[in-house]
Short mmCIF file of C-alpha atoms in Angstrom, two decimals:
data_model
loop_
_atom_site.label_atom_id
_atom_site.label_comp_id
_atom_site.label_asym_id
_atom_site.label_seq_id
_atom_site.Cartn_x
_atom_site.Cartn_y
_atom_site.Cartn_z
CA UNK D 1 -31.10 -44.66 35.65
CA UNK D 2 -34.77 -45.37 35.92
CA UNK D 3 -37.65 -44.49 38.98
CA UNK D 4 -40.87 -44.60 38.82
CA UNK D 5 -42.29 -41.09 39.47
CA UNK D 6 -45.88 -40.67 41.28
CA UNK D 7 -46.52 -36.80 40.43
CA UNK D 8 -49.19 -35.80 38.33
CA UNK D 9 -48.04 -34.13 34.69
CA UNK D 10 -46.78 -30.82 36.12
CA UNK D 11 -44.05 -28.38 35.77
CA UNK D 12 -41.55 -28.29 38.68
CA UNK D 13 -40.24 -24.79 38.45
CA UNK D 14 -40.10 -23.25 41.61
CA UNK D 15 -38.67 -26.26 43.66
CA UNK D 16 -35.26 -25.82 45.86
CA UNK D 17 -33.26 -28.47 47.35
CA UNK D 18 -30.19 -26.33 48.81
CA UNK D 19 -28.07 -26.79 51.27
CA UNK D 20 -28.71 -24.38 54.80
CA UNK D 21 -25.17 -23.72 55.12
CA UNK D 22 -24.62 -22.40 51.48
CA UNK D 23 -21.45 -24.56 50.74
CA UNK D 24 -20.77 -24.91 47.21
CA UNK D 25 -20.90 -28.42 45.12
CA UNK D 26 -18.62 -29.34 43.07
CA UNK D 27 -19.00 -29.28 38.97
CA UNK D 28 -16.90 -32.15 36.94
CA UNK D 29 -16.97 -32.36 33.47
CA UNK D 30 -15.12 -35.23 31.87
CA UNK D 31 -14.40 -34.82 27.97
CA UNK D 32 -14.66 -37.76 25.39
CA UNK D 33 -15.91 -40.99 26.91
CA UNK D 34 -15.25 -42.75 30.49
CA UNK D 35 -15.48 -46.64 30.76
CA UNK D 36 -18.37 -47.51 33.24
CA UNK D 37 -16.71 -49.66 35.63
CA UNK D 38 -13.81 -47.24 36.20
CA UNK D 39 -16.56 -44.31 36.73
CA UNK D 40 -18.80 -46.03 39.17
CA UNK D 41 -15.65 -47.17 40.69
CA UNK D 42 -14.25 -43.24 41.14
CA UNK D 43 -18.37 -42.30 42.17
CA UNK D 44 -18.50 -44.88 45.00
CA UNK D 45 -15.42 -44.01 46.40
CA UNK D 46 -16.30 -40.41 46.37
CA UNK D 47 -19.36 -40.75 48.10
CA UNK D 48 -17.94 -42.86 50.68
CA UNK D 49 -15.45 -39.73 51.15
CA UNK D 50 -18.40 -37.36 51.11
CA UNK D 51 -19.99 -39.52 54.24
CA UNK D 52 -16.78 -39.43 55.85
CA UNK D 53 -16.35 -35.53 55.90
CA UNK D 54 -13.37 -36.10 54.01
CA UNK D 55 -14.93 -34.51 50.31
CA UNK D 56 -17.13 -31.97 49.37
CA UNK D 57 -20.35 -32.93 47.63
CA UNK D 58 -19.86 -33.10 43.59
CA UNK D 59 -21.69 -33.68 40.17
CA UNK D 60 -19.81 -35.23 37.36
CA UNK D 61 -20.75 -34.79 34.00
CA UNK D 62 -19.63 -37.46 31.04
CA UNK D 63 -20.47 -39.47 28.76
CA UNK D 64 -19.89 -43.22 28.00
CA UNK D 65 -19.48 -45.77 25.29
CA UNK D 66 -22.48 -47.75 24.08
CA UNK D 67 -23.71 -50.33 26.69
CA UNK D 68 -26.77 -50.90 28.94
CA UNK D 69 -27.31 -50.94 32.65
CA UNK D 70 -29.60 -52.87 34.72
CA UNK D 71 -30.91 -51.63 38.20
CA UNK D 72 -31.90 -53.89 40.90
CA UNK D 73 -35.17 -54.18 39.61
CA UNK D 74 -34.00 -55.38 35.93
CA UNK D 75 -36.26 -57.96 34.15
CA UNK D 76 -34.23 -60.37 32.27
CA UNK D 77 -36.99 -60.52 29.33
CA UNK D 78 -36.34 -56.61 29.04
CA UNK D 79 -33.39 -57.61 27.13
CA UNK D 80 -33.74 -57.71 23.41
CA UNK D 81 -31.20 -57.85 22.10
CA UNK D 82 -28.56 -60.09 24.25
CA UNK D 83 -24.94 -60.06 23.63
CA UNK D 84 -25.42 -56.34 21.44
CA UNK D 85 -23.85 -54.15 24.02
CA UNK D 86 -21.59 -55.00 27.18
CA UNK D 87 -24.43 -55.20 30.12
CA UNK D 88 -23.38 -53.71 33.86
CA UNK D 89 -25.29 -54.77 36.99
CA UNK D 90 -26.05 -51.20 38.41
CA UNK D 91 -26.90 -51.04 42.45
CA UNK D 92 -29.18 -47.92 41.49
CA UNK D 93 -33.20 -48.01 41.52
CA UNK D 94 -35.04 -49.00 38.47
CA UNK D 95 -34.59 -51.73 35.23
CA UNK D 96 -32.56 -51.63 32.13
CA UNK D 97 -31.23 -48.65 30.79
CA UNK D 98 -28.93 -47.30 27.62
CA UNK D 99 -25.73 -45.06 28.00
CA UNK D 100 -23.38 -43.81 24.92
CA UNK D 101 -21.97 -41.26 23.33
CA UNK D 102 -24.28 -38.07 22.61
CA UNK D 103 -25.95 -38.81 26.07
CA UNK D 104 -24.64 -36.79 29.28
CA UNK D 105 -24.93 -38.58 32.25
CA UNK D 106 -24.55 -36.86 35.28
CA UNK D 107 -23.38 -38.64 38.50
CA UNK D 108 -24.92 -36.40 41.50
CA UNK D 109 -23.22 -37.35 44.64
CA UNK D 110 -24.93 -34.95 47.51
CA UNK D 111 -25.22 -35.03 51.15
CA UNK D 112 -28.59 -35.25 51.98
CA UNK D 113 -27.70 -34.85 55.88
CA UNK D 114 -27.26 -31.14 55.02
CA UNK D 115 -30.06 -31.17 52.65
CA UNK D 116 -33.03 -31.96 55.37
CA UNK D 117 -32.80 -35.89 54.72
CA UNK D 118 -36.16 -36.05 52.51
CA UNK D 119 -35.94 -38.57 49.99
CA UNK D 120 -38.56 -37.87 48.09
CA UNK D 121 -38.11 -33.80 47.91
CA UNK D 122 -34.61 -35.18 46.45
CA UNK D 123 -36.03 -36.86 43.55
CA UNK D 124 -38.86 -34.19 42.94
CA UNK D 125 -35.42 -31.38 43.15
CA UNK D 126 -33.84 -33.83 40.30
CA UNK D 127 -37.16 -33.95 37.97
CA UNK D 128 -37.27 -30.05 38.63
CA UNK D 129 -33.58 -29.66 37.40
CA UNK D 130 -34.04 -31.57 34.23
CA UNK D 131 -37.51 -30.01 33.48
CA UNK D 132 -36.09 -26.26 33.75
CA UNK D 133 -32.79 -27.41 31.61
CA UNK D 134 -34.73 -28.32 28.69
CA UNK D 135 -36.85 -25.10 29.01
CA UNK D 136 -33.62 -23.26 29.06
CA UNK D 137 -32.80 -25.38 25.63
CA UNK D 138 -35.98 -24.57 24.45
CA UNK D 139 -37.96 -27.64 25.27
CA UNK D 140 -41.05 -28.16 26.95
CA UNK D 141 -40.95 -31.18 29.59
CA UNK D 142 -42.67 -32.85 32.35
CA UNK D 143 -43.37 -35.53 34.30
CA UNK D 144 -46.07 -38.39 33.64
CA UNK D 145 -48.40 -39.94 36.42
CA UNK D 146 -47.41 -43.57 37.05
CA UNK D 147 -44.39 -43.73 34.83
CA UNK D 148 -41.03 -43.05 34.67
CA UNK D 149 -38.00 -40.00 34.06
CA UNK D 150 -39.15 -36.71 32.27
CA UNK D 151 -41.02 -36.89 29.47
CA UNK D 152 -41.43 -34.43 25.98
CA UNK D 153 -44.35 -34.50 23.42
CA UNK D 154 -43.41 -34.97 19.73
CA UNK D 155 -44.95 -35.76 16.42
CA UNK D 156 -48.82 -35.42 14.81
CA UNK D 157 -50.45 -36.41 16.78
CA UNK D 158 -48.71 -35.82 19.72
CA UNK D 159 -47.17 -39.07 21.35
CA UNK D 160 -45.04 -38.85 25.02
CA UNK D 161 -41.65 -39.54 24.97
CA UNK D 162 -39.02 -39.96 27.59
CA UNK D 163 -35.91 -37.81 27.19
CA UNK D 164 -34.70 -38.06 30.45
CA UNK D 165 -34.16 -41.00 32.93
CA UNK D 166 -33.64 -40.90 36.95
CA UNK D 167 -32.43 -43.30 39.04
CA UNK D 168 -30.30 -42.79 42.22
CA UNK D 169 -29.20 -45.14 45.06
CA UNK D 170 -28.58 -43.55 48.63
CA UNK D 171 -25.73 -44.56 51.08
CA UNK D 172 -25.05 -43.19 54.88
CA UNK D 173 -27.29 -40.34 53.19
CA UNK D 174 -25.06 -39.61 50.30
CA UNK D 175 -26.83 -39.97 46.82
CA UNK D 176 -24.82 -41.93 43.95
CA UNK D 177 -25.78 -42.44 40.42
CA UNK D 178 -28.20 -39.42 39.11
CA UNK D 179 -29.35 -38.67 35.48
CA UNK D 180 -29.32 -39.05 31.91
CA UNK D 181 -30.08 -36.73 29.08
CA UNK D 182 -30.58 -37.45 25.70
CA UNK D 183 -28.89 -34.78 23.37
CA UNK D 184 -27.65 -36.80 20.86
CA UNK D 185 -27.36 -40.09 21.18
CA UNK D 186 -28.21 -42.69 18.68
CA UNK D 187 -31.24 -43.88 19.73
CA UNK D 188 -31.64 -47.24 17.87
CA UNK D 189 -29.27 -48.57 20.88
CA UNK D 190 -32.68 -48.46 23.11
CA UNK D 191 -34.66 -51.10 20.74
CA UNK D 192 -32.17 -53.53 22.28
CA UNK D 193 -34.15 -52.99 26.06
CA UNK D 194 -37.65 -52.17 27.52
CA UNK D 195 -35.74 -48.82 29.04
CA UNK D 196 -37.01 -48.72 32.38
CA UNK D 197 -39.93 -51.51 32.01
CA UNK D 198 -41.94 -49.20 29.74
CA UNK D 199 -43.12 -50.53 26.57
CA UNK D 200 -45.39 -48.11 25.50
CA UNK D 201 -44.06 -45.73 25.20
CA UNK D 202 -40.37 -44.34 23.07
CA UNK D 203 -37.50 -42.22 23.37
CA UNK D 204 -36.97 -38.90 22.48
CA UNK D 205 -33.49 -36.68 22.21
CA UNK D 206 -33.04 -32.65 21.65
CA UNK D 207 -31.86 -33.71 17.76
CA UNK D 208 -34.93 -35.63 17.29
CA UNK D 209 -36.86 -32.54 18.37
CA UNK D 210 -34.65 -30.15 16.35
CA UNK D 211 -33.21 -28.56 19.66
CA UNK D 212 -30.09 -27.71 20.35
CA UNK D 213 -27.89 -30.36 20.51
CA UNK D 214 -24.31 -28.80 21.20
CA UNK D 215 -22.89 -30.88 24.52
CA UNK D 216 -21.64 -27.26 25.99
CA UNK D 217 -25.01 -25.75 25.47
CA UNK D 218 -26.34 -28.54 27.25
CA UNK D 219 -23.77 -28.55 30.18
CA UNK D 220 -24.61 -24.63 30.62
CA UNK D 221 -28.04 -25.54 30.78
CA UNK D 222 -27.76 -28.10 33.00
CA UNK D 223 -25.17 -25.97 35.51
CA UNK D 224 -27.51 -23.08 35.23
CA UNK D 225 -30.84 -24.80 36.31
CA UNK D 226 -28.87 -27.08 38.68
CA UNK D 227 -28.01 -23.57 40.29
CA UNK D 228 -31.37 -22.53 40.99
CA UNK D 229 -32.74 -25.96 42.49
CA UNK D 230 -29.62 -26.86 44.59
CA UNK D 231 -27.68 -23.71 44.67
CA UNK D 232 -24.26 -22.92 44.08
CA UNK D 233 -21.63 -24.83 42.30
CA UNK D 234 -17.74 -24.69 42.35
CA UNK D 235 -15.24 -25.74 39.40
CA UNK D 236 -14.16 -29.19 40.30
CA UNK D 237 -11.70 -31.75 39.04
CA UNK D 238 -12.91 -35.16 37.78
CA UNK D 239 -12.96 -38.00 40.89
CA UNK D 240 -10.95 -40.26 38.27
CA UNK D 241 -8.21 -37.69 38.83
CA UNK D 242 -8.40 -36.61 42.38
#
């Protein structure tokens, strides 16, 4: 999940990206770990429901086992370590990317026809979200001129690291794919790729930065903030069992 941002380092609080007609999203949460391929599966035939009129808009939370991703935009030398971890093609934006346990990905399928059709406000509304999530756990983020997802400051001195990756793909003007968060995650697994093309640059999670790294407190977090940038949200069942 990887897209080059072109904002300046700035915080994104006061952005909104709600729908005029107030309809609720729907909020999946998936426990212990969902196989890739079945979960893009579910998330493209979603969205394909959501362009029909035939579903309401949704966000699924879960997590997945160890294994990397590659966008359309994947270099083949931004593979380490080849044969480590199973490797998906991903139709999303960006490069190569690492999923796995301790990570919540969350899978935003909205319809941007009710949304006022601007692409970019989209992304800027899903950099916003993730910025004012981390402040909620306690963690100062932003994003980075030229590069790539949202970004945290750690260590003496202080040295940027990405903690959060975007990278969404739109169809009929329904988004698919979304974000990733680092809570937990072990982060070794990203030696094995250039994540997103950027080499100069690490990794950071909320446990490397002594944050709190509980996957509900996260969730809340990320339900709460998602509130105030898209508006509301509704209980939902998982599109694997719908």
């Amino acid at each position: 999940m990887c897209r080059p941002t072109m904002n300046a380092a700035l915080a994104l609080p006061d952005v909104r990206f709600a729908r005029a007609d107030g309809i609720p999203a729907g909020w999946a949460v998936s426990p212990g770990l969902t196989a890739y391929e079945a979960a893009e599966q579910a998330m493209e035939t979603r969205a394909e429901a959501i362009a029909a009129g035939e579903a309401g808009e949704l966000v699924w939370l879960l997590e997945h086992p160890p294994l990397y991703t590659a966008g359309i935009s994947a270099k083949p030398a931004d593979l380490l370590a080849p044969g480590s971890l199973p490797v998906f093609q991903a139709a999303r934006g960006g490069q190569f990317t690492y999923h796995g346990p301790g990570q919540r990905v969350a899978y935003v399928m909205l319809d941007l026809r009710a949304r006022g059709r601007d692409v970019r406000a989209f992304v800027v509304a899903l950099e916003a979200w993730i910025i004012d999530a981390l402040a909620v756990l306690g963690v100062a983020a932003d994003v980075r001129a030229g590069r790539i997802g949202v970004w945290v400051e750690h260590g003496s001195p202080p040295q940027d690291a990405k903690i959060a990756a975007i990278g969404v793909r739109l169809r009929r003007w329904v988004s698919l794919h979304g974000i990733s968060l680092n809570v937990a995650p072990n982060l070794a697994h990203f030696t094995g790729i250039v994540p997103c093309g950027v080499r100069e640059h690490g990794v950071a999670s909320l446990a490397m930065l002594g944050a709190e790294t509980d996957m509900g407190a996260a969730d809340h977090a990320l339900r709460a903030s998602f509130v105030k940038v898209f508006g509301p949200v509704t209980d939902a069942a998982s599109p694997l069992r719908s």
